[in-house]
Tab-separated table of C-alpha atoms in Angstrom:
chain	number	residue	atom	x	y	z
A	1	MET	CA	50.476	29.543	-15.337
A	2	ASP	CA	50.921	27.693	-12.037
A	3	ALA	CA	48.217	28.004	-9.407
A	4	PRO	CA	48.999	30.558	-6.658
A	5	ARG	CA	50.363	29.176	-3.425
A	6	ASP	CA	50.367	30.425	0.148
A	7	PRO	CA	53.695	31.924	1.382
A	8	ILE	CA	54.049	29.088	3.907
A	9	GLU	CA	53.751	26.499	1.148
A	10	GLU	CA	56.179	28.480	-1.008
A	11	GLY	CA	58.866	28.534	1.669
A	12	SER	CA	58.445	25.090	3.170
A	13	THR	CA	60.130	21.847	2.186
A	14	ASP	CA	58.291	19.069	0.424
A	15	SER	CA	58.314	16.940	3.558
A	16	ALA	CA	56.453	19.510	5.688
A	17	ASP	CA	52.886	18.559	6.601
A	18	LEU	CA	50.784	21.669	5.931
A	19	TYR	CA	47.376	19.986	5.983
A	20	ASP	CA	44.670	22.452	7.089
A	21	ILE	CA	47.363	25.119	7.392
A	22	ALA	CA	48.211	26.025	3.828
A	23	THR	CA	47.124	22.895	1.927
A	24	TRP	CA	44.149	20.570	2.030
A	25	GLU	CA	43.288	17.036	1.046
A	26	ARG	CA	40.596	14.526	1.955
A	27	ARG	CA	41.870	12.892	5.166
A	28	SER	CA	39.232	12.953	7.860
A	29	TRP	CA	35.625	11.780	7.674
A	30	LEU	CA	34.543	15.432	7.640
A	31	ASP	CA	36.768	16.113	4.637
A	32	LYS	CA	35.238	13.194	2.779
A	33	LEU	CA	31.722	14.232	3.757
A	34	SER	CA	32.351	17.779	2.552
A	35	GLY	CA	33.700	16.493	-0.753
A	36	GLY	CA	30.727	14.174	-1.181
A	37	ILE	CA	28.231	16.970	-0.489
A	38	TYR	CA	29.959	19.238	-3.011
A	39	THR	CA	30.010	16.555	-5.705
A	40	ALA	CA	26.381	15.594	-5.076
A	41	THR	CA	25.241	19.219	-5.118
A	42	ARG	CA	26.988	19.867	-8.407
A	43	ARG	CA	25.521	16.770	-10.013
A	44	LEU	CA	22.066	17.525	-8.665
A	45	GLY	CA	22.338	21.028	-10.086
A	46	GLN	CA	23.191	19.625	-13.501
A	47	ALA	CA	20.360	17.102	-13.244
A	48	PHE	CA	17.922	19.850	-12.235
A	49	VAL	CA	18.824	21.894	-15.321
A	50	VAL	CA	18.293	18.887	-17.585
A	51	VAL	CA	14.980	17.928	-15.927
A	52	LEU	CA	13.743	21.505	-16.190
A	53	ALA	CA	14.680	21.566	-19.858
A	54	LEU	CA	12.773	18.307	-20.396
A	55	ALA	CA	9.720	19.802	-18.717
A	56	ILE	CA	9.884	22.868	-20.943
A	57	LEU	CA	10.195	20.650	-24.002
A	58	ALA	CA	7.125	18.686	-22.897
A	59	VAL	CA	5.169	21.928	-22.573
A	60	GLN	CA	6.294	22.936	-26.046
A	61	PHE	CA	5.014	19.644	-27.398
A	62	ALA	CA	1.653	20.342	-25.821
A	63	LEU	CA	1.301	24.018	-26.751
A	64	THR	CA	3.098	24.444	-30.065
A	65	GLY	CA	1.931	21.343	-31.887
A	66	LEU	CA	5.333	19.660	-31.773
A	67	ALA	CA	3.546	16.336	-31.529
A	68	ALA	CA	2.867	16.733	-35.237
A	69	ILE	CA	6.452	15.723	-35.984
A	70	GLY	CA	5.288	12.198	-35.197
A	71	ASP	CA	3.595	12.268	-38.582
A	72	PRO	CA	6.011	10.621	-41.053
A	73	ILE	CA	5.554	13.372	-43.638
A	74	ILE	CA	6.018	16.224	-41.168
A	75	GLY	CA	8.942	14.422	-39.576
A	76	ALA	CA	10.533	14.100	-43.005
A	77	PHE	CA	10.185	17.846	-43.552
A	78	VAL	CA	11.848	18.521	-40.195
A	79	LEU	CA	14.750	16.231	-41.071
A	80	MET	CA	15.039	17.812	-44.501
A	81	SER	CA	15.248	21.264	-42.938
A	82	VAL	CA	18.419	20.365	-41.012
A	83	VAL	CA	20.304	18.563	-43.790
A	84	PRO	CA	22.602	21.523	-44.625
A	85	ALA	CA	23.224	22.190	-40.913
A	86	PHE	CA	24.042	18.517	-40.395
A	87	GLY	CA	26.428	18.578	-43.356
A	88	LEU	CA	28.251	21.613	-41.962
A	89	ALA	CA	28.528	20.051	-38.505
A	90	ALA	CA	29.841	16.853	-40.087
A	91	TYR	CA	32.521	18.812	-41.937
A	92	ILE	CA	33.664	20.521	-38.723
A	93	TRP	CA	33.874	17.109	-37.071
A	94	TYR	CA	35.872	15.811	-40.054
A	95	ALA	CA	38.209	18.829	-39.927
A	96	ASP	CA	39.292	17.939	-36.401
A	97	VAL	CA	42.854	16.668	-36.904
A	98	THR	CA	43.216	15.551	-33.300
A	99	THR	CA	41.675	12.447	-31.770
A	100	SER	CA	38.116	11.632	-32.874
A	101	GLU	CA	35.402	12.707	-30.480
A	102	PRO	CA	33.332	9.908	-28.916
A	103	LEU	CA	29.804	9.426	-30.211
A	104	SER	CA	28.378	9.645	-26.688
A	105	LEU	CA	29.652	13.192	-26.224
A	106	LEU	CA	28.529	14.265	-29.701
A	107	VAL	CA	25.014	12.910	-29.225
A	108	GLY	CA	24.822	14.219	-25.666
A	109	THR	CA	25.752	17.737	-26.781
A	110	PHE	CA	23.206	17.546	-29.617
A	111	LEU	CA	20.437	16.532	-27.189
A	112	LEU	CA	21.364	19.282	-24.745
A	113	GLY	CA	21.175	21.754	-27.625
A	114	VAL	CA	17.641	20.507	-28.268
A	115	LEU	CA	16.644	20.693	-24.610
A	116	PHE	CA	18.130	24.067	-23.747
A	117	ALA	CA	16.392	25.766	-26.668
A	118	GLY	CA	13.353	25.936	-24.414
A	119	PHE	CA	15.144	28.324	-22.041
A	120	ALA	CA	15.791	30.692	-24.923
A	121	GLY	CA	12.157	30.468	-25.998
A	122	ILE	CA	10.891	31.520	-22.577
A	123	VAL	CA	13.327	34.435	-22.215
A	124	ASN	CA	12.736	35.652	-25.766
A	125	THR	CA	8.959	35.609	-25.339
A	126	GLY	CA	9.045	37.514	-22.053
A	127	ALA	CA	11.531	40.091	-23.352
A	128	SER	CA	9.490	40.642	-26.505
A	129	LEU	CA	6.375	41.408	-24.489
A	130	ALA	CA	8.307	43.808	-22.259
A	131	LEU	CA	10.000	45.672	-25.125
A	132	ASN	CA	6.728	46.124	-27.001
A	133	GLN	CA	5.405	48.120	-24.057
A	134	LEU	CA	8.170	50.712	-24.366
A	135	PRO	CA	7.334	53.978	-26.175
A	136	ILE	CA	10.059	53.681	-28.802
A	137	ALA	CA	10.073	53.141	-32.536
A	138	PRO	CA	9.289	49.570	-33.653
A	139	ALA	CA	12.516	49.336	-35.661
A	140	VAL	CA	14.594	50.333	-32.633
A	141	THR	CA	12.677	47.847	-30.498
A	142	MET	CA	13.322	45.069	-32.982
A	143	LEU	CA	17.044	45.794	-33.249
A	144	ALA	CA	17.373	45.965	-29.464
A	145	PHE	CA	15.488	42.681	-29.237
A	146	PHE	CA	17.870	40.974	-31.655
A	147	TYR	CA	21.145	42.375	-30.313
A	148	LEU	CA	20.381	42.441	-26.584
A	149	VAL	CA	18.056	39.479	-26.131
A	150	VAL	CA	17.692	36.911	-28.915
A	151	ALA	CA	21.291	36.502	-30.028
A	152	PRO	CA	22.957	36.644	-26.570
A	153	VAL	CA	20.402	34.319	-24.990
A	154	GLU	CA	20.413	31.726	-27.765
A	155	GLU	CA	24.193	31.661	-28.012
A	156	LEU	CA	24.447	31.388	-24.231
A	157	VAL	CA	22.149	28.349	-24.034
A	158	LYS	CA	24.051	26.634	-26.861
A	159	TRP	CA	27.288	27.431	-25.043
A	160	LEU	CA	25.763	25.938	-21.899
A	161	ALA	CA	25.012	22.741	-23.838
A	162	ILE	CA	28.778	22.370	-24.408
A	163	ARG	CA	29.917	23.550	-21.008
A	164	LEU	CA	27.627	21.323	-18.970
A	165	TYR	CA	28.684	17.985	-20.437
A	166	ALA	CA	31.366	17.654	-23.114
A	167	PHE	CA	33.611	20.362	-21.679
A	168	ARG	CA	34.031	18.393	-18.450
A	169	SER	CA	35.209	15.256	-20.230
A	170	ASP	CA	38.862	14.276	-20.576
A	171	ARG	CA	38.134	13.624	-24.252
A	172	PHE	CA	37.737	17.365	-24.703
A	173	ASP	CA	41.509	17.574	-25.071
A	174	ALA	CA	42.129	20.161	-27.790
A	175	VAL	CA	41.025	23.685	-28.628
A	176	ILE	CA	39.389	22.590	-31.872
A	177	ASP	CA	37.153	20.194	-29.938
A	178	GLY	CA	35.227	23.253	-28.808
A	179	ALA	CA	34.259	24.018	-32.416
A	180	VAL	CA	33.148	20.407	-32.940
A	181	TYR	CA	30.893	20.367	-29.888
A	182	GLY	CA	29.712	23.894	-30.633
A	183	ALA	CA	28.580	22.727	-34.052
A	184	MET	CA	26.686	19.822	-32.473
A	185	ALA	CA	24.970	22.149	-29.997
A	186	GLY	CA	24.010	24.450	-32.864
A	187	LEU	CA	22.669	21.497	-34.844
A	188	GLY	CA	20.499	20.435	-31.913
A	189	PHE	CA	19.187	23.970	-31.451
A	190	ALA	CA	18.445	24.335	-35.174
A	191	THR	CA	16.618	20.997	-35.223
A	192	ILE	CA	14.130	21.873	-32.476
A	193	GLU	CA	13.727	25.451	-33.733
A	194	ASN	CA	12.927	24.222	-37.243
A	195	ALA	CA	10.494	21.672	-35.827
A	196	ILE	CA	8.667	24.401	-33.891
A	197	TYR	CA	8.398	26.685	-36.922
A	198	ILE	CA	7.176	23.889	-39.168
A	199	THR	CA	4.573	22.556	-36.750
A	200	GLN	CA	3.354	26.053	-35.866
A	201	GLY	CA	2.838	26.730	-39.552
A	202	ILE	CA	0.713	23.601	-39.783
A	203	THR	CA	-1.479	24.476	-36.794
A	204	GLU	CA	-2.126	27.940	-38.227
A	205	THR	CA	-3.361	26.504	-41.518
A	206	ALA	CA	-7.166	26.482	-41.675
A	207	THR	CA	-7.489	23.574	-44.070
A	208	ILE	CA	-6.043	20.137	-43.596
A	209	GLY	CA	-4.431	17.585	-45.864
A	210	SER	CA	-2.500	18.828	-48.874
A	211	GLN	CA	-2.598	22.470	-47.754
A	212	GLN	CA	-0.876	21.608	-44.473
A	213	ILE	CA	1.757	19.599	-46.291
A	214	ALA	CA	2.385	22.483	-48.689
A	215	THR	CA	2.750	24.894	-45.766
A	216	ALA	CA	5.135	22.544	-43.995
A	217	GLY	CA	7.188	22.215	-47.164
A	218	GLN	CA	7.469	25.980	-47.611
A	219	THR	CA	8.500	26.513	-44.009
A	220	ALA	CA	11.010	23.671	-44.210
A	221	ALA	CA	12.527	25.232	-47.340
A	222	ALA	CA	12.978	28.543	-45.525
A	223	ARG	CA	14.448	26.879	-42.448
A	224	LEU	CA	16.705	24.827	-44.699
A	225	LEU	CA	18.759	27.963	-45.231
A	226	ALA	CA	18.554	29.258	-41.660
A	227	GLY	CA	19.860	26.101	-39.970
A	228	PRO	CA	23.549	26.350	-40.960
A	229	GLY	CA	23.745	29.743	-39.277
A	230	HIS	CA	23.234	28.239	-35.837
A	231	VAL	CA	26.047	25.789	-36.477
A	232	ILE	CA	28.399	28.582	-37.553
A	233	TYR	CA	27.579	30.867	-34.616
A	234	SER	CA	27.954	28.238	-31.918
A	235	ALA	CA	31.080	26.778	-33.552
A	236	PHE	CA	32.751	30.172	-33.078
A	237	ALA	CA	31.639	30.339	-29.438
A	238	GLY	CA	32.685	26.721	-28.892
A	239	TYR	CA	36.123	27.286	-30.397
A	240	TYR	CA	36.822	30.062	-27.909
A	241	LEU	CA	35.468	27.906	-25.095
A	242	GLY	CA	38.093	25.338	-26.108
A	243	LEU	CA	40.733	28.059	-26.141
A	244	ALA	CA	39.641	29.094	-22.659
A	245	LYS	CA	39.981	25.539	-21.333
A	246	PHE	CA	43.687	25.537	-22.116
A	247	ASN	CA	44.294	29.152	-21.052
A	248	ARG	CA	42.743	29.164	-17.595
A	249	GLU	CA	44.415	32.404	-16.531
A	250	ASN	CA	42.414	34.280	-19.220
A	251	ALA	CA	39.434	31.932	-19.483
A	252	GLY	CA	36.791	34.541	-18.656
A	253	PRO	CA	37.714	37.130	-21.310
A	254	ILE	CA	38.229	34.389	-23.910
A	255	VAL	CA	34.740	32.974	-23.303
A	256	VAL	CA	33.224	36.459	-23.489
A	257	LYS	CA	35.028	37.128	-26.762
A	258	GLY	CA	33.603	33.975	-28.309
A	259	LEU	CA	30.071	34.798	-27.169
A	260	LEU	CA	30.381	38.358	-28.459
A	261	ILE	CA	31.494	37.153	-31.884
A	262	ALA	CA	28.734	34.544	-32.092
A	263	GLY	CA	26.087	36.948	-30.797
A	264	PHE	CA	27.046	39.744	-33.184
A	265	ILE	CA	26.974	37.500	-36.253
A	266	HIS	CA	23.645	36.035	-35.121
A	267	ALA	CA	21.976	39.375	-34.360
A	268	THR	CA	23.187	40.952	-37.598
A	269	TYR	CA	21.731	38.045	-39.572
A	270	ASN	CA	18.355	38.375	-37.851
A	271	SER	CA	18.279	42.135	-38.389
A	272	LEU	CA	19.177	42.015	-42.078
A	273	VAL	CA	16.731	39.201	-42.815
A	274	THR	CA	13.911	41.036	-41.048
A	275	TYR	CA	14.419	44.226	-43.030
A	276	LEU	CA	15.683	42.633	-46.240
A	277	SER	CA	12.651	43.725	-48.277
A	278	ASP	CA	12.994	47.309	-47.032
A	279	ILE	CA	16.695	47.311	-47.870
A	280	ILE	CA	16.024	46.062	-51.390
A	281	GLN	CA	13.302	48.657	-51.900
A	282	PHE	CA	15.520	51.435	-50.574
A	283	ALA	CA	18.295	50.349	-52.924
A	284	GLY	CA	15.883	50.412	-55.873
A	285	LEU	CA	16.483	46.789	-56.805
A	286	SER	CA	13.801	44.750	-58.561
A	287	ILE	CA	14.429	41.386	-56.922
A	288	GLY	CA	11.787	38.983	-55.720
A	289	PRO	CA	11.672	38.305	-51.966
A	290	GLY	CA	12.439	34.613	-52.387
A	291	VAL	CA	15.443	35.196	-54.631
A	292	ALA	CA	16.699	37.978	-52.373
A	293	PHE	CA	16.436	35.774	-49.299
A	294	LEU	CA	18.203	32.901	-51.022
A	295	GLY	CA	21.025	35.103	-52.258
A	296	PHE	CA	21.460	36.909	-48.958
A	297	VAL	CA	21.669	33.719	-46.882
A	298	ALA	CA	24.100	32.150	-49.333
A	299	VAL	CA	26.394	35.177	-49.207
A	300	TYR	CA	26.094	35.802	-45.459
A	301	ASP	CA	26.625	32.222	-44.360
A	302	GLY	CA	29.289	31.833	-47.024
A	303	VAL	CA	31.322	34.752	-45.670
A	304	PHE	CA	31.222	33.704	-42.032
A	305	GLY	CA	31.478	30.042	-42.913
A	306	TYR	CA	34.683	30.874	-44.750
A	307	LEU	CA	36.013	32.772	-41.727
A	308	LEU	CA	35.266	29.735	-39.573
A	309	TYR	CA	37.015	27.554	-42.146
A	310	ARG	CA	40.074	29.827	-41.997
A	311	LYS	CA	40.187	29.594	-38.214
A	312	ILE	CA	39.951	25.808	-38.268
A	313	SER	CA	42.558	25.637	-41.050
A	314	ARG	CA	45.010	27.698	-39.013
A	315	TYR	CA	44.675	25.218	-36.178
A	316	ARG	CA	45.103	22.270	-38.547
A	317	ASN	CA	48.230	23.775	-40.094
A	318	ALA	CA	49.750	24.579	-36.703
A	319	TYR	CA	49.004	21.052	-35.507
A	320	ARG	CA	50.743	19.532	-38.512
A	321	GLN	CA	53.732	21.852	-38.211
A	322	VAL	CA	54.477	20.762	-34.674
A	323	ASP	CA	54.054	17.166	-35.844
A	324	MET	CA	51.993	16.230	-32.837
A	325	GLY	CA	50.227	13.524	-34.755
A	326	THR	CA	53.270	11.219	-35.085
A	327	SER	CA	55.535	9.383	-32.664
A	328	VAL	CA	59.273	9.995	-33.037
A	329	THR	CA	61.931	7.553	-31.769
A	330	PHE	CA	65.398	8.999	-31.114
A	331	GLU	CA	67.336	5.845	-30.269
A	332	ASN	CA	67.449	3.801	-33.483
A	333	ASP	CA	66.215	6.219	-36.118
A	334	ARG	CA	69.166	8.307	-37.315
A	335	VAL	CA	67.042	10.434	-39.635
A	336	GLY	CA	64.496	11.115	-36.925
A	337	ARG	CA	67.310	11.899	-34.460
A	338	GLU	CA	68.941	14.442	-36.721
A	339	ARG	CA	65.570	15.962	-37.556
A	340	ALA	CA	64.806	16.414	-33.865
A	341	ASP	CA	68.335	17.622	-33.047
A	342	PHE	CA	68.343	20.329	-35.639
A	343	GLU	CA	65.645	22.915	-36.264
A	344	GLU	CA	66.361	25.831	-38.508
A	345	SER	CA	65.414	29.186	-37.046
A	346	THR	CA	64.485	32.358	-38.917
A	347	ASP	CA	68.033	33.698	-39.004
A	348	GLY	CA	69.462	30.506	-40.462
A	349	VAL	CA	71.132	29.397	-37.240
A	350	GLY	CA	70.008	26.129	-35.728
A	351	ASP	CA	68.160	26.185	-32.437
A	352	PHE	CA	69.495	22.659	-31.832
A	353	GLU	CA	72.407	20.977	-33.594
A	354	THR	CA	73.709	17.517	-34.279
A	355	SER	CA	76.763	16.512	-32.269
A	356	GLN	CA	79.062	16.737	-35.289
A	357	ALA	CA	77.782	20.183	-36.255
A	358	ALA	CA	78.149	21.358	-32.657
A	359	SER	CA	81.791	20.224	-32.504
A	360	GLU	CA	82.676	21.873	-35.802
A	361	ARG	CA	81.033	25.102	-34.733
A	362	ARG	CA	82.923	25.165	-31.432
A	363	ARG	CA	86.216	24.509	-33.241
A	364	ALA	CA	85.581	27.383	-35.650
A	365	ASP	CA	84.705	29.737	-32.783
A	366	ARG	CA	87.873	28.904	-30.897
A	367	GLU	CA	90.107	29.316	-33.933
A	368	ARG	CA	88.461	32.656	-34.700
A	369	VAL	CA	89.171	34.094	-31.257
A	370	GLY	CA	92.553	32.421	-30.897
A	371	ASP	CA	91.432	30.334	-27.967
A	372	ALA	CA	92.193	26.859	-29.245
A	373	PRO	CA	93.262	24.345	-26.552
A	374	ALA	CA	96.931	24.389	-25.733
A	375	GLU	CA	97.108	20.624	-26.055
A	376	ALA	CA	96.015	20.782	-29.667
A	377	ASP	CA	98.557	23.504	-30.487
A	378	SER	CA	101.418	21.621	-28.881
A	379	ASP	CA	100.478	18.449	-30.707
A	380	ARG	CA	100.422	20.144	-34.049
A	381	ASP	CA	103.800	21.848	-33.432
A	382	GLY	CA	105.467	18.962	-31.577
A	383	PRO	CA	108.079	16.598	-32.995
A	384	ASP	CA	105.660	13.687	-33.160
A	385	SER	CA	103.484	15.487	-35.701
A	386	ASP	CA	106.181	15.157	-38.401
A	387	ASP	CA	106.194	11.363	-38.045
A	388	ARG	CA	102.449	11.001	-38.688
A	389	THR	CA	100.723	10.494	-41.966
A	390	GLU	CA	98.000	12.846	-43.131
A	391	SER	CA	95.321	10.217	-42.532
A	392	GLU	CA	96.511	9.745	-38.935
A	393	LEU	CA	96.459	13.479	-38.340
A	394	ALA	CA	92.945	13.770	-39.783
A	395	GLU	CA	91.758	10.860	-37.663
A	396	SER	CA	93.199	12.330	-34.473
A	397	GLN	CA	91.617	15.747	-35.146
A	398	ARG	CA	88.139	14.351	-35.913
A	399	PRO	CA	85.642	15.253	-33.119
A	400	ASP	CA	84.373	12.436	-30.959
A	401	ARG	CA	80.743	11.776	-31.979
A	402	ASN	CA	80.001	10.167	-28.656
A	403	SER	CA	81.182	13.192	-26.646
A	404	PRO	CA	79.916	16.326	-28.363
A	405	GLU	CA	80.488	18.450	-25.293
A	406	SER	CA	84.265	17.772	-25.092
A	407	TRP	CA	87.156	18.952	-27.286
A	408	PRO	CA	89.208	15.911	-28.345
A	409	ALA	CA	92.888	16.172	-27.437
A	410	GLU	CA	95.744	14.447	-29.265
A	411	ASP	CA	96.735	11.043	-27.944
A	412	GLU	CA	100.496	11.227	-27.233
A	413	SER	CA	100.842	7.451	-27.031
A	414	LYS	CA	99.667	6.971	-30.552
């Protein structure tokens, strides 16, 4: 949809100078100064957010034992915990049928996902303390915490990791790019979250040495299954952010829809995992907690991973159908020309036709309504028609391929 214009601009000619009346551009020194201040303020705002996130990350290193990831063994456990999430993000990147995304944007989005996780940690901690003071049932408090705080906040900061950097780039040039960068933001968030859980488990272990390593390994195994969820959630939100970029007139509702989908899937996962043992007991099933957790995560992530796969596949199929990935030349390629000139519609009638088909169709229409050109009728009935051979008559009645819009008349001099 075109941008709205002032009535003066609508009714004026292109040569009218409407500067500072109904239009604006950078002409004077004040215009340039205003533009420079706006640009600097926006960039400073972005820099402030990044610096604040770095400060929060530094505090987390100091207070949560994140420095322990410098240990080669602990670092290996952290990397192991994000292998499935990395594999899923890599598949989403591979599934992008448009131009490949630059490594700088992918890495930048990943790092912002790592940094902005600190914002979610602060908000979640404060909201948890506030909700625990309310005189309501613990189960209700926990569900409200998941659906109203944890999931919306975490999906919003991952969305921000896309919106602040990659979204502004010209290389973000397709809807599916949003899913790719969303997956990278989710991977970054999962990486730092897993690192915090693993290192916190180590600091809470009384003994050192092999016991700490065993604890880290157990936590890493649990986080191994939780990581792909973050990639799936933020890939959904990112996809709709991409859709919003190319539908500016409805960008707001589209972004909200993506965040609602991601937040609901996220909150439902947290709620079911938290009360999984109670659900199993209520159902009367004799399943061990570890097996139940493994089976639940596999099924849950499998279902929503498949839905994400279907969404990406629909985009891939539509992209291939419109043949946007190839270059077509209409001047020297007869096959390509006829393919472009004719496209069969649902009712069997071509939306576009070759010149020969167009001429034949027009001739049939005119003969059906009795509106054939008088020149053609007189030529067929005239005395000269008896002196012509059948081949000459056929040649004279053949439509001119070079003039598909005209009806060829008989040449009397022939």
